[in-house]
Amino acid sequence: SQQGEEDPQALSIQEGENATMNCSYKTSINNLQWYRQNSGRGLVHLILIRSNEREKHSGRLRVTLDTSKKSSSLLITASRAADTASYFCATAKVGGSEKLVFGKGMKLTVNP
Amino acid sequence: EAGVTQFPSHSVIEKGQTVTLRCDPISGHDNLYWYRRVMGKEIKFLLHFVKESKQDESGMPNNRFLAERTGGTYSTLKVQPAELEDSGVYFCASSQAPQGVEYFGPGTRLTVT
């Protein structure tokens, strides 16, 4: 399987609920980033967490990183219909070039 | 400040034709990246420029793809001749620092018929 796999592949929730997305990866990383893509638009950077960090917050977003398990989670609290989008995790590998390695993405639908 | 822009937003061409995609990075960003997402698959790296130099082109699928960044500003990605499997969305991104936040453009949707 590939670097950066999101789980679940699709999630449908009601407004106000929390949404949790998980990402697993295989190699040692320098950092892990989460991006959002609204339909037909480009990728928007949400948050970057470095390999020596365990948790990071940004507004309603909370990201955790467990390098021993090679996994990360993105929690969106108090979701809104506007959070409906595809979410991707991407990793920057240790000793690799500066390219990001993306997962396939996860489709989040927040129903009003 | 303007973000990363890409042109065109959509392109429909026939197999065997040539298409050139353009990316204008954020001003002052030395690092420029091309990625591609083929339908249903993950976003995959194509290549990385630092200024006008190709730092990493390990993701370029074959020699039908040619990327340039003359002068270290905007970049072009030419596909010649295009094949059906080249269809997908081509994203460009730029960053100030390596392995930092990459700012993505809206993408160019390429359809080869």
mmCIF file with all atom_site columns, C-alpha atoms in Angstrom:
data_model
loop_
_atom_site.group_PDB
_atom_site.id
_atom_site.type_symbol
_atom_site.label_atom_id
_atom_site.label_alt_id
_atom_site.label_comp_id
_atom_site.label_asym_id
_atom_site.label_entity_id
_atom_site.label_seq_id
_atom_site.pdbx_PDB_ins_code
_atom_site.Cartn_x
_atom_site.Cartn_y
_atom_site.Cartn_z
_atom_site.occupancy
_atom_site.B_iso_or_equiv
_atom_site.pdbx_formal_charge
_atom_site.auth_seq_id
_atom_site.auth_comp_id
_atom_site.auth_asym_id
_atom_site.auth_atom_id
_atom_site.pdbx_PDB_model_num
ATOM 1   C CA . SER A 1 1   ? 0.000   0.000  0.000   1.00 0.00 ? 1   SER A CA 1
ATOM 2   C CA . GLN A 1 2   ? 1.053   3.603  -0.323  1.00 0.00 ? 2   GLN A CA 1
ATOM 3   C CA . GLN A 1 3   ? 2.366   6.369  1.828   1.00 0.00 ? 3   GLN A CA 1
ATOM 4   C CA . GLY A 1 4   ? -0.380  8.472  3.358   1.00 0.00 ? 4   GLY A CA 1
ATOM 5   C CA . GLU A 1 5   ? -3.612  6.549  3.392   1.00 0.00 ? 5   GLU A CA 1
ATOM 6   C CA . GLU A 1 6   ? -6.662  8.233  4.826   1.00 0.00 ? 6   GLU A CA 1
ATOM 7   C CA . ASP A 1 7   ? -9.304  6.370  6.745   1.00 0.00 ? 7   ASP A CA 1
ATOM 8   C CA . PRO A 1 8   ? -12.267 6.353  6.375   1.00 0.00 ? 8   PRO A CA 1
ATOM 9   C CA . GLN A 1 9   ? -12.543 6.947  2.630   1.00 0.00 ? 9   GLN A CA 1
ATOM 10  C CA . ALA A 1 10  ? -15.843 8.760  3.036   1.00 0.00 ? 10  ALA A CA 1
ATOM 11  C CA . LEU A 1 11  ? -17.661 10.183 6.025   1.00 0.00 ? 11  LEU A CA 1
ATOM 12  C CA . SER A 1 12  ? -21.098 11.752 6.290   1.00 0.00 ? 12  SER A CA 1
ATOM 13  C CA . ILE A 1 13  ? -22.121 13.594 9.451   1.00 0.00 ? 13  ILE A CA 1
ATOM 14  C CA . GLN A 1 14  ? -24.573 16.206 10.676  1.00 0.00 ? 14  GLN A CA 1
ATOM 15  C CA . GLU A 1 15  ? -23.678 19.818 11.300  1.00 0.00 ? 15  GLU A CA 1
ATOM 16  C CA . GLY A 1 16  ? -22.364 20.316 14.790  1.00 0.00 ? 16  GLY A CA 1
ATOM 17  C CA . GLU A 1 17  ? -20.868 16.846 15.065  1.00 0.00 ? 17  GLU A CA 1
ATOM 18  C CA . ASN A 1 18  ? -17.152 16.185 15.184  1.00 0.00 ? 18  ASN A CA 1
ATOM 19  C CA . ALA A 1 19  ? -15.338 14.512 12.297  1.00 0.00 ? 19  ALA A CA 1
ATOM 20  C CA . THR A 1 20  ? -12.202 12.447 12.717  1.00 0.00 ? 20  THR A CA 1
ATOM 21  C CA . MET A 1 21  ? -10.027 11.368 9.829   1.00 0.00 ? 21  MET A CA 1
ATOM 22  C CA . ASN A 1 22  ? -7.002  9.143  10.154  1.00 0.00 ? 22  ASN A CA 1
ATOM 23  C CA . CYS A 1 23  ? -3.901  8.862  8.052   1.00 0.00 ? 23  CYS A CA 1
ATOM 24  C CA . SER A 1 24  ? -1.247  6.166  8.059   1.00 0.00 ? 24  SER A CA 1
ATOM 25  C CA . TYR A 1 25  ? 2.132   6.295  6.410   1.00 0.00 ? 25  TYR A CA 1
ATOM 26  C CA . LYS A 1 26  ? 5.101   4.016  5.985   1.00 0.00 ? 26  LYS A CA 1
ATOM 27  C CA . THR A 1 27  ? 8.416   5.851  6.024   1.00 0.00 ? 27  THR A CA 1
ATOM 28  C CA . SER A 1 28  ? 10.114  8.201  8.463   1.00 0.00 ? 28  SER A CA 1
ATOM 29  C CA . ILE A 1 29  ? 8.920   11.728 7.933   1.00 0.00 ? 29  ILE A CA 1
ATOM 30  C CA . ASN A 1 30  ? 10.006  15.286 8.574   1.00 0.00 ? 30  ASN A CA 1
ATOM 31  C CA . ASN A 1 31  ? 6.467   16.558 8.695   1.00 0.00 ? 31  ASN A CA 1
ATOM 32  C CA . LEU A 1 32  ? 2.906   15.667 7.860   1.00 0.00 ? 32  LEU A CA 1
ATOM 33  C CA . GLN A 1 33  ? 0.446   18.105 6.354   1.00 0.00 ? 33  GLN A CA 1
ATOM 34  C CA . TRP A 1 34  ? -3.315  18.123 5.939   1.00 0.00 ? 34  TRP A CA 1
ATOM 35  C CA . TYR A 1 35  ? -4.976  19.734 2.948   1.00 0.00 ? 35  TYR A CA 1
ATOM 36  C CA . ARG A 1 36  ? -8.574  20.355 1.983   1.00 0.00 ? 36  ARG A CA 1
ATOM 37  C CA . GLN A 1 37  ? -10.030 20.434 -1.506  1.00 0.00 ? 37  GLN A CA 1
ATOM 38  C CA . ASN A 1 38  ? -13.437 21.831 -2.177  1.00 0.00 ? 38  ASN A CA 1
ATOM 39  C CA . SER A 1 39  ? -15.130 20.495 -5.287  1.00 0.00 ? 39  SER A CA 1
ATOM 40  C CA . GLY A 1 40  ? -13.436 21.802 -8.407  1.00 0.00 ? 40  GLY A CA 1
ATOM 41  C CA . ARG A 1 41  ? -10.973 23.922 -6.486  1.00 0.00 ? 41  ARG A CA 1
ATOM 42  C CA . GLY A 1 42  ? -7.303  23.673 -5.584  1.00 0.00 ? 42  GLY A CA 1
ATOM 43  C CA . LEU A 1 43  ? -5.820  22.261 -2.433  1.00 0.00 ? 43  LEU A CA 1
ATOM 44  C CA . VAL A 1 44  ? -5.876  24.484 0.624   1.00 0.00 ? 44  VAL A CA 1
ATOM 45  C CA . HIS A 1 45  ? -3.266  23.944 3.299   1.00 0.00 ? 45  HIS A CA 1
ATOM 46  C CA . LEU A 1 46  ? -4.795  23.363 6.717   1.00 0.00 ? 46  LEU A CA 1
ATOM 47  C CA . ILE A 1 47  ? -2.048  22.464 9.126   1.00 0.00 ? 47  ILE A CA 1
ATOM 48  C CA . LEU A 1 48  ? 1.527   21.165 9.261   1.00 0.00 ? 48  LEU A CA 1
ATOM 49  C CA . ILE A 1 49  ? 2.802   19.055 12.121  1.00 0.00 ? 49  ILE A CA 1
ATOM 50  C CA . ARG A 1 50  ? 6.493   18.268 12.462  1.00 0.00 ? 50  ARG A CA 1
ATOM 51  C CA . SER A 1 51  ? 7.842   14.883 13.418  1.00 0.00 ? 51  SER A CA 1
ATOM 52  C CA . ASN A 1 52  ? 8.866   16.113 16.879  1.00 0.00 ? 52  ASN A CA 1
ATOM 53  C CA . GLU A 1 53  ? 5.359   17.420 17.620  1.00 0.00 ? 53  GLU A CA 1
ATOM 54  C CA . ARG A 1 54  ? 2.528   15.315 18.977  1.00 0.00 ? 54  ARG A CA 1
ATOM 55  C CA . GLU A 1 55  ? -0.431  17.624 18.717  1.00 0.00 ? 55  GLU A CA 1
ATOM 56  C CA . LYS A 1 56  ? -1.316  20.875 17.039  1.00 0.00 ? 56  LYS A CA 1
ATOM 57  C CA . HIS A 1 57  ? -4.396  23.065 17.028  1.00 0.00 ? 57  HIS A CA 1
ATOM 58  C CA . SER A 1 58  ? -5.722  25.602 14.588  1.00 0.00 ? 58  SER A CA 1
ATOM 59  C CA . GLY A 1 59  ? -9.189  26.957 15.226  1.00 0.00 ? 59  GLY A CA 1
ATOM 60  C CA . ARG A 1 60  ? -11.609 24.037 15.065  1.00 0.00 ? 60  ARG A CA 1
ATOM 61  C CA . LEU A 1 61  ? -8.875  21.722 13.808  1.00 0.00 ? 61  LEU A CA 1
ATOM 62  C CA . ARG A 1 62  ? -6.822  19.427 15.967  1.00 0.00 ? 62  ARG A CA 1
ATOM 63  C CA . VAL A 1 63  ? -4.090  17.250 14.514  1.00 0.00 ? 63  VAL A CA 1
ATOM 64  C CA . THR A 1 64  ? -2.223  14.522 16.324  1.00 0.00 ? 64  THR A CA 1
ATOM 65  C CA . LEU A 1 65  ? 0.848   12.647 15.203  1.00 0.00 ? 65  LEU A CA 1
ATOM 66  C CA . ASP A 1 66  ? 2.089   9.319  16.509  1.00 0.00 ? 66  ASP A CA 1
ATOM 67  C CA . THR A 1 67  ? 5.412   8.560  14.859  1.00 0.00 ? 67  THR A CA 1
ATOM 68  C CA . SER A 1 68  ? 5.694   5.196  16.625  1.00 0.00 ? 68  SER A CA 1
ATOM 69  C CA . LYS A 1 69  ? 2.508   4.065  14.906  1.00 0.00 ? 69  LYS A CA 1
ATOM 70  C CA . LYS A 1 70  ? 3.182   6.131  11.787  1.00 0.00 ? 70  LYS A CA 1
ATOM 71  C CA . SER A 1 71  ? -0.260  7.646  11.967  1.00 0.00 ? 71  SER A CA 1
ATOM 72  C CA . SER A 1 72  ? -1.973  10.995 12.242  1.00 0.00 ? 72  SER A CA 1
ATOM 73  C CA . SER A 1 73  ? -5.502  12.112 12.874  1.00 0.00 ? 73  SER A CA 1
ATOM 74  C CA . LEU A 1 74  ? -7.384  15.253 11.937  1.00 0.00 ? 74  LEU A CA 1
ATOM 75  C CA . LEU A 1 75  ? -10.288 16.226 14.140  1.00 0.00 ? 75  LEU A CA 1
ATOM 76  C CA . ILE A 1 76  ? -12.748 18.892 13.027  1.00 0.00 ? 76  ILE A CA 1
ATOM 77  C CA . THR A 1 77  ? -14.936 19.981 15.900  1.00 0.00 ? 77  THR A CA 1
ATOM 78  C CA . ALA A 1 78  ? -18.419 21.463 15.617  1.00 0.00 ? 78  ALA A CA 1
ATOM 79  C CA . SER A 1 79  ? -18.525 20.779 11.894  1.00 0.00 ? 79  SER A CA 1
ATOM 80  C CA . ARG A 1 80  ? -20.288 23.077 9.446   1.00 0.00 ? 80  ARG A CA 1
ATOM 81  C CA . ALA A 1 81  ? -21.755 22.476 6.021   1.00 0.00 ? 81  ALA A CA 1
ATOM 82  C CA . ALA A 1 82  ? -18.872 24.537 4.621   1.00 0.00 ? 82  ALA A CA 1
ATOM 83  C CA . ASP A 1 83  ? -16.459 21.862 5.871   1.00 0.00 ? 83  ASP A CA 1
ATOM 84  C CA . THR A 1 84  ? -17.786 19.553 3.160   1.00 0.00 ? 84  THR A CA 1
ATOM 85  C CA . ALA A 1 85  ? -14.737 18.758 1.057   1.00 0.00 ? 85  ALA A CA 1
ATOM 86  C CA . SER A 1 86  ? -12.088 16.163 0.357   1.00 0.00 ? 86  SER A CA 1
ATOM 87  C CA . TYR A 1 87  ? -9.273  15.977 2.882   1.00 0.00 ? 87  TYR A CA 1
ATOM 88  C CA . PHE A 1 88  ? -5.771  14.750 2.141   1.00 0.00 ? 88  PHE A CA 1
ATOM 89  C CA . CYS A 1 89  ? -2.798  13.998 4.285   1.00 0.00 ? 89  CYS A CA 1
ATOM 90  C CA . ALA A 1 90  ? 0.643   14.414 2.767   1.00 0.00 ? 90  ALA A CA 1
ATOM 91  C CA . THR A 1 91  ? 4.052   13.524 4.118   1.00 0.00 ? 91  THR A CA 1
ATOM 92  C CA . ALA A 1 92  ? 7.506   14.947 3.589   1.00 0.00 ? 92  ALA A CA 1
ATOM 93  C CA . LYS A 1 93  ? 10.019  12.160 3.978   1.00 0.00 ? 93  LYS A CA 1
ATOM 94  C CA . VAL A 1 94  ? 13.257  12.242 5.932   1.00 0.00 ? 94  VAL A CA 1
ATOM 95  C CA . GLY A 1 95  ? 16.207  12.400 3.597   1.00 0.00 ? 95  GLY A CA 1
ATOM 96  C CA . GLY A 1 96  ? 13.958  12.609 0.611   1.00 0.00 ? 96  GLY A CA 1
ATOM 97  C CA . SER A 1 97  ? 13.437  15.439 -1.779  1.00 0.00 ? 97  SER A CA 1
ATOM 98  C CA . GLU A 1 98  ? 11.022  18.189 -0.936  1.00 0.00 ? 98  GLU A CA 1
ATOM 99  C CA . LYS A 1 99  ? 8.094   16.512 -2.654  1.00 0.00 ? 99  LYS A CA 1
ATOM 100 C CA . LEU A 1 100 ? 4.932   15.663 -0.761  1.00 0.00 ? 100 LEU A CA 1
ATOM 101 C CA . VAL A 1 101 ? 3.481   12.164 -0.892  1.00 0.00 ? 101 VAL A CA 1
ATOM 102 C CA . PHE A 1 102 ? -0.305  12.250 -0.787  1.00 0.00 ? 102 PHE A CA 1
ATOM 103 C CA . GLY A 1 103 ? -2.951  9.763  0.184   1.00 0.00 ? 103 GLY A CA 1
ATOM 104 C CA . LYS A 1 104 ? -6.037  9.188  -1.934  1.00 0.00 ? 104 LYS A CA 1
ATOM 105 C CA . GLY A 1 105 ? -8.114  11.551 0.128   1.00 0.00 ? 105 GLY A CA 1
ATOM 106 C CA . MET A 1 106 ? -11.236 11.296 2.180   1.00 0.00 ? 106 MET A CA 1
ATOM 107 C CA . LYS A 1 107 ? -14.580 12.788 1.270   1.00 0.00 ? 107 LYS A CA 1
ATOM 108 C CA . LEU A 1 108 ? -16.339 14.505 4.176   1.00 0.00 ? 108 LEU A CA 1
ATOM 109 C CA . THR A 1 109 ? -19.968 15.497 3.809   1.00 0.00 ? 109 THR A CA 1
ATOM 110 C CA . VAL A 1 110 ? -21.523 17.665 6.500   1.00 0.00 ? 110 VAL A CA 1
ATOM 111 C CA . ASN A 1 111 ? -25.284 17.732 6.243   1.00 0.00 ? 111 ASN A CA 1
ATOM 112 C CA . PRO A 1 112 ? -27.066 20.889 7.368   1.00 0.00 ? 112 PRO A CA 1
ATOM 113 C CA . GLU B 2 1   ? -0.932  38.880 -2.365  1.00 0.00 ? 1   GLU B CA 1
ATOM 114 C CA . ALA B 2 2   ? -1.900  36.717 -5.324  1.00 0.00 ? 2   ALA B CA 1
ATOM 115 C CA . GLY B 2 3   ? -1.841  32.981 -4.856  1.00 0.00 ? 3   GLY B CA 1
ATOM 116 C CA . VAL B 2 4   ? -0.628  30.357 -7.270  1.00 0.00 ? 4   VAL B CA 1
ATOM 117 C CA . THR B 2 5   ? -2.407  30.653 -10.582 1.00 0.00 ? 5   THR B CA 1
ATOM 118 C CA . GLN B 2 6   ? -2.717  28.119 -13.356 1.00 0.00 ? 6   GLN B CA 1
ATOM 119 C CA . PHE B 2 7   ? -3.824  28.395 -16.934 1.00 0.00 ? 7   PHE B CA 1
ATOM 120 C CA . PRO B 2 8   ? -5.940  27.086 -18.518 1.00 0.00 ? 8   PRO B CA 1
ATOM 121 C CA . SER B 2 9   ? -8.455  25.835 -15.985 1.00 0.00 ? 9   SER B CA 1
ATOM 122 C CA . HIS B 2 10  ? -9.703  23.221 -18.428 1.00 0.00 ? 10  HIS B CA 1
ATOM 123 C CA . SER B 2 11  ? -8.282  21.765 -21.623 1.00 0.00 ? 11  SER B CA 1
ATOM 124 C CA . VAL B 2 12  ? -9.837  19.196 -23.905 1.00 0.00 ? 12  VAL B CA 1
ATOM 125 C CA . ILE B 2 13  ? -7.583  17.857 -26.637 1.00 0.00 ? 13  ILE B CA 1
ATOM 126 C CA . GLU B 2 14  ? -7.427  14.863 -28.909 1.00 0.00 ? 14  GLU B CA 1
ATOM 127 C CA . LYS B 2 15  ? -4.955  12.066 -28.557 1.00 0.00 ? 15  LYS B CA 1
ATOM 128 C CA . GLY B 2 16  ? -1.743  12.972 -30.330 1.00 0.00 ? 16  GLY B CA 1
ATOM 129 C CA . GLN B 2 17  ? -2.094  16.711 -29.866 1.00 0.00 ? 17  GLN B CA 1
ATOM 130 C CA . THR B 2 18  ? 0.101   18.939 -27.772 1.00 0.00 ? 18  THR B CA 1
ATOM 131 C CA . VAL B 2 19  ? -0.933  20.889 -24.694 1.00 0.00 ? 19  VAL B CA 1
ATOM 132 C CA . THR B 2 20  ? 1.013   23.363 -22.596 1.00 0.00 ? 20  THR B CA 1
ATOM 133 C CA . LEU B 2 21  ? 0.004   24.128 -19.051 1.00 0.00 ? 21  LEU B CA 1
ATOM 134 C CA . ARG B 2 22  ? 1.208   27.215 -17.252 1.00 0.00 ? 22  ARG B CA 1
ATOM 135 C CA . CYS B 2 23  ? 1.795   27.918 -13.577 1.00 0.00 ? 23  CYS B CA 1
ATOM 136 C CA . ASP B 2 24  ? 2.568   31.234 -11.943 1.00 0.00 ? 24  ASP B CA 1
ATOM 137 C CA . PRO B 2 25  ? 3.841   30.688 -8.409  1.00 0.00 ? 25  PRO B CA 1
ATOM 138 C CA . ILE B 2 26  ? 3.566   33.081 -5.515  1.00 0.00 ? 26  ILE B CA 1
ATOM 139 C CA . SER B 2 27  ? 6.045   35.880 -6.021  1.00 0.00 ? 27  SER B CA 1
ATOM 140 C CA . GLY B 2 28  ? 9.327   35.188 -4.276  1.00 0.00 ? 28  GLY B CA 1
ATOM 141 C CA . HIS B 2 29  ? 8.794   31.445 -3.949  1.00 0.00 ? 29  HIS B CA 1
ATOM 142 C CA . ASP B 2 30  ? 11.861  29.690 -5.289  1.00 0.00 ? 30  ASP B CA 1
ATOM 143 C CA . ASN B 2 31  ? 10.328  26.224 -5.013  1.00 0.00 ? 31  ASN B CA 1
ATOM 144 C CA . LEU B 2 32  ? 7.785   25.184 -7.611  1.00 0.00 ? 32  LEU B CA 1
ATOM 145 C CA . TYR B 2 33  ? 6.171   21.762 -7.847  1.00 0.00 ? 33  TYR B CA 1
ATOM 146 C CA . TRP B 2 34  ? 3.965   19.970 -10.343 1.00 0.00 ? 34  TRP B CA 1
ATOM 147 C CA . TYR B 2 35  ? 1.576   17.239 -9.221  1.00 0.00 ? 35  TYR B CA 1
ATOM 148 C CA . ARG B 2 36  ? -1.048  15.244 -11.048 1.00 0.00 ? 36  ARG B CA 1
ATOM 149 C CA . ARG B 2 37  ? -4.219  13.495 -9.986  1.00 0.00 ? 37  ARG B CA 1
ATOM 150 C CA . VAL B 2 38  ? -5.578  10.889 -12.322 1.00 0.00 ? 38  VAL B CA 1
ATOM 151 C CA . MET B 2 39  ? -9.238  9.989  -11.775 1.00 0.00 ? 39  MET B CA 1
ATOM 152 C CA . GLY B 2 40  ? -9.756  7.956  -8.629  1.00 0.00 ? 40  GLY B CA 1
ATOM 153 C CA . LYS B 2 41  ? -6.088  7.838  -7.751  1.00 0.00 ? 41  LYS B CA 1
ATOM 154 C CA . GLU B 2 42  ? -3.889  9.749  -5.351  1.00 0.00 ? 42  GLU B CA 1
ATOM 155 C CA . ILE B 2 43  ? -2.187  13.036 -6.098  1.00 0.00 ? 43  ILE B CA 1
ATOM 156 C CA . LYS B 2 44  ? 1.268   12.202 -7.411  1.00 0.00 ? 44  LYS B CA 1
ATOM 157 C CA . PHE B 2 45  ? 4.395   14.271 -7.575  1.00 0.00 ? 45  PHE B CA 1
ATOM 158 C CA . LEU B 2 46  ? 5.806   15.042 -10.997 1.00 0.00 ? 46  LEU B CA 1
ATOM 159 C CA . LEU B 2 47  ? 8.738   17.373 -10.441 1.00 0.00 ? 47  LEU B CA 1
ATOM 160 C CA . HIS B 2 48  ? 10.263  20.121 -8.356  1.00 0.00 ? 48  HIS B CA 1
ATOM 161 C CA . PHE B 2 49  ? 12.075  23.263 -9.439  1.00 0.00 ? 49  PHE B CA 1
ATOM 162 C CA . VAL B 2 50  ? 14.327  25.383 -7.304  1.00 0.00 ? 50  VAL B CA 1
ATOM 163 C CA . LYS B 2 51  ? 14.431  28.653 -9.184  1.00 0.00 ? 51  LYS B CA 1
ATOM 164 C CA . GLU B 2 52  ? 15.090  27.598 -12.759 1.00 0.00 ? 52  GLU B CA 1
ATOM 165 C CA . SER B 2 53  ? 16.775  24.278 -11.930 1.00 0.00 ? 53  SER B CA 1
ATOM 166 C CA . LYS B 2 54  ? 15.072  20.900 -11.835 1.00 0.00 ? 54  LYS B CA 1
ATOM 167 C CA . GLN B 2 55  ? 15.726  19.598 -8.344  1.00 0.00 ? 55  GLN B CA 1
ATOM 168 C CA . ASP B 2 56  ? 13.773  16.372 -8.674  1.00 0.00 ? 56  ASP B CA 1
ATOM 169 C CA . GLU B 2 57  ? 11.995  15.072 -11.757 1.00 0.00 ? 57  GLU B CA 1
ATOM 170 C CA . SER B 2 58  ? 11.597  11.523 -10.561 1.00 0.00 ? 58  SER B CA 1
ATOM 171 C CA . GLY B 2 59  ? 7.815   11.638 -10.939 1.00 0.00 ? 59  GLY B CA 1
ATOM 172 C CA . MET B 2 60  ? 7.707   12.566 -14.606 1.00 0.00 ? 60  MET B CA 1
ATOM 173 C CA . PRO B 2 61  ? 5.920   9.650  -16.302 1.00 0.00 ? 61  PRO B CA 1
ATOM 174 C CA . ASN B 2 62  ? 7.879   9.599  -19.567 1.00 0.00 ? 62  ASN B CA 1
ATOM 175 C CA . ASN B 2 63  ? 9.615   11.759 -22.132 1.00 0.00 ? 63  ASN B CA 1
ATOM 176 C CA . ARG B 2 64  ? 6.331   13.047 -23.524 1.00 0.00 ? 64  ARG B CA 1
ATOM 177 C CA . PHE B 2 65  ? 6.291   15.437 -20.578 1.00 0.00 ? 65  PHE B CA 1
ATOM 178 C CA . LEU B 2 66  ? 8.574   18.470 -20.599 1.00 0.00 ? 66  LEU B CA 1
ATOM 179 C CA . ALA B 2 67  ? 8.665   21.061 -17.830 1.00 0.00 ? 67  ALA B CA 1
ATOM 180 C CA . GLU B 2 68  ? 10.484  24.348 -17.959 1.00 0.00 ? 68  GLU B CA 1
ATOM 181 C CA . ARG B 2 69  ? 10.962  27.317 -15.667 1.00 0.00 ? 69  ARG B CA 1
ATOM 182 C CA . THR B 2 70  ? 13.033  29.764 -17.614 1.00 0.00 ? 70  THR B CA 1
ATOM 183 C CA . GLY B 2 71  ? 14.093  32.705 -15.502 1.00 0.00 ? 71  GLY B CA 1
ATOM 184 C CA . GLY B 2 72  ? 12.896  31.046 -12.354 1.00 0.00 ? 72  GLY B CA 1
ATOM 185 C CA . THR B 2 73  ? 9.463   32.626 -12.403 1.00 0.00 ? 73  THR B CA 1
ATOM 186 C CA . TYR B 2 74  ? 6.523   30.917 -14.100 1.00 0.00 ? 74  TYR B CA 1
ATOM 187 C CA . SER B 2 75  ? 6.673   27.325 -15.264 1.00 0.00 ? 75  SER B CA 1
ATOM 188 C CA . THR B 2 76  ? 5.202   25.423 -18.182 1.00 0.00 ? 76  THR B CA 1
ATOM 189 C CA . LEU B 2 77  ? 4.420   21.747 -18.496 1.00 0.00 ? 77  LEU B CA 1
ATOM 190 C CA . LYS B 2 78  ? 4.108   20.482 -22.039 1.00 0.00 ? 78  LYS B CA 1
ATOM 191 C CA . VAL B 2 79  ? 2.606   17.153 -22.983 1.00 0.00 ? 79  VAL B CA 1
ATOM 192 C CA . GLN B 2 80  ? 3.509   16.049 -26.493 1.00 0.00 ? 80  GLN B CA 1
ATOM 193 C CA . PRO B 2 81  ? 1.944   13.947 -27.893 1.00 0.00 ? 81  PRO B CA 1
ATOM 194 C CA . ALA B 2 82  ? -0.892  13.544 -25.429 1.00 0.00 ? 82  ALA B CA 1
ATOM 195 C CA . GLU B 2 83  ? -2.266  10.100 -24.677 1.00 0.00 ? 83  GLU B CA 1
ATOM 196 C CA . LEU B 2 84  ? -5.587  9.078  -23.140 1.00 0.00 ? 84  LEU B CA 1
ATOM 197 C CA . GLU B 2 85  ? -3.952  8.163  -19.824 1.00 0.00 ? 85  GLU B CA 1
ATOM 198 C CA . ASP B 2 86  ? -2.655  11.713 -19.442 1.00 0.00 ? 86  ASP B CA 1
ATOM 199 C CA . SER B 2 87  ? -6.146  12.879 -18.529 1.00 0.00 ? 87  SER B CA 1
ATOM 200 C CA . GLY B 2 88  ? -6.404  14.213 -15.021 1.00 0.00 ? 88  GLY B CA 1
ATOM 201 C CA . VAL B 2 89  ? -5.960  17.331 -12.946 1.00 0.00 ? 89  VAL B CA 1
ATOM 202 C CA . TYR B 2 90  ? -2.529  18.923 -12.958 1.00 0.00 ? 90  TYR B CA 1
ATOM 203 C CA . PHE B 2 91  ? -1.705  20.939 -9.872  1.00 0.00 ? 91  PHE B CA 1
ATOM 204 C CA . CYS B 2 92  ? 1.085   23.389 -9.385  1.00 0.00 ? 92  CYS B CA 1
ATOM 205 C CA . ALA B 2 93  ? 2.345   24.434 -5.966  1.00 0.00 ? 93  ALA B CA 1
ATOM 206 C CA . SER B 2 94  ? 4.999   26.766 -4.648  1.00 0.00 ? 94  SER B CA 1
ATOM 207 C CA . SER B 2 95  ? 6.781   27.228 -1.365  1.00 0.00 ? 95  SER B CA 1
ATOM 208 C CA . GLN B 2 96  ? 9.331   29.551 0.163   1.00 0.00 ? 96  GLN B CA 1
ATOM 209 C CA . ALA B 2 97  ? 11.246  26.905 2.024   1.00 0.00 ? 97  ALA B CA 1
ATOM 210 C CA . PRO B 2 98  ? 11.866  23.264 1.152   1.00 0.00 ? 98  PRO B CA 1
ATOM 211 C CA . GLN B 2 99  ? 9.652   20.803 3.038   1.00 0.00 ? 99  GLN B CA 1
ATOM 212 C CA . GLY B 2 100 ? 7.512   23.703 4.170   1.00 0.00 ? 100 GLY B CA 1
ATOM 213 C CA . VAL B 2 101 ? 3.945   24.618 3.425   1.00 0.00 ? 101 VAL B CA 1
ATOM 214 C CA . GLU B 2 102 ? 3.146   24.252 -0.236  1.00 0.00 ? 102 GLU B CA 1
ATOM 215 C CA . TYR B 2 103 ? 0.537   26.592 -1.665  1.00 0.00 ? 103 TYR B CA 1
ATOM 216 C CA . PHE B 2 104 ? -1.456  25.018 -4.437  1.00 0.00 ? 104 PHE B CA 1
ATOM 217 C CA . GLY B 2 105 ? -3.061  26.468 -7.507  1.00 0.00 ? 105 GLY B CA 1
ATOM 218 C CA . PRO B 2 106 ? -6.592  25.566 -8.593  1.00 0.00 ? 106 PRO B CA 1
ATOM 219 C CA . GLY B 2 107 ? -5.342  22.972 -11.052 1.00 0.00 ? 107 GLY B CA 1
ATOM 220 C CA . THR B 2 108 ? -5.777  22.417 -14.767 1.00 0.00 ? 108 THR B CA 1
ATOM 221 C CA . ARG B 2 109 ? -8.216  19.703 -15.738 1.00 0.00 ? 109 ARG B CA 1
ATOM 222 C CA . LEU B 2 110 ? -6.858  17.975 -18.836 1.00 0.00 ? 110 LEU B CA 1
ATOM 223 C CA . THR B 2 111 ? -9.091  15.690 -20.862 1.00 0.00 ? 111 THR B CA 1
ATOM 224 C CA . VAL B 2 112 ? -7.575  13.720 -23.713 1.00 0.00 ? 112 VAL B CA 1
ATOM 225 C CA . THR B 2 113 ? -10.152 12.178 -26.046 1.00 0.00 ? 113 THR B CA 1
#
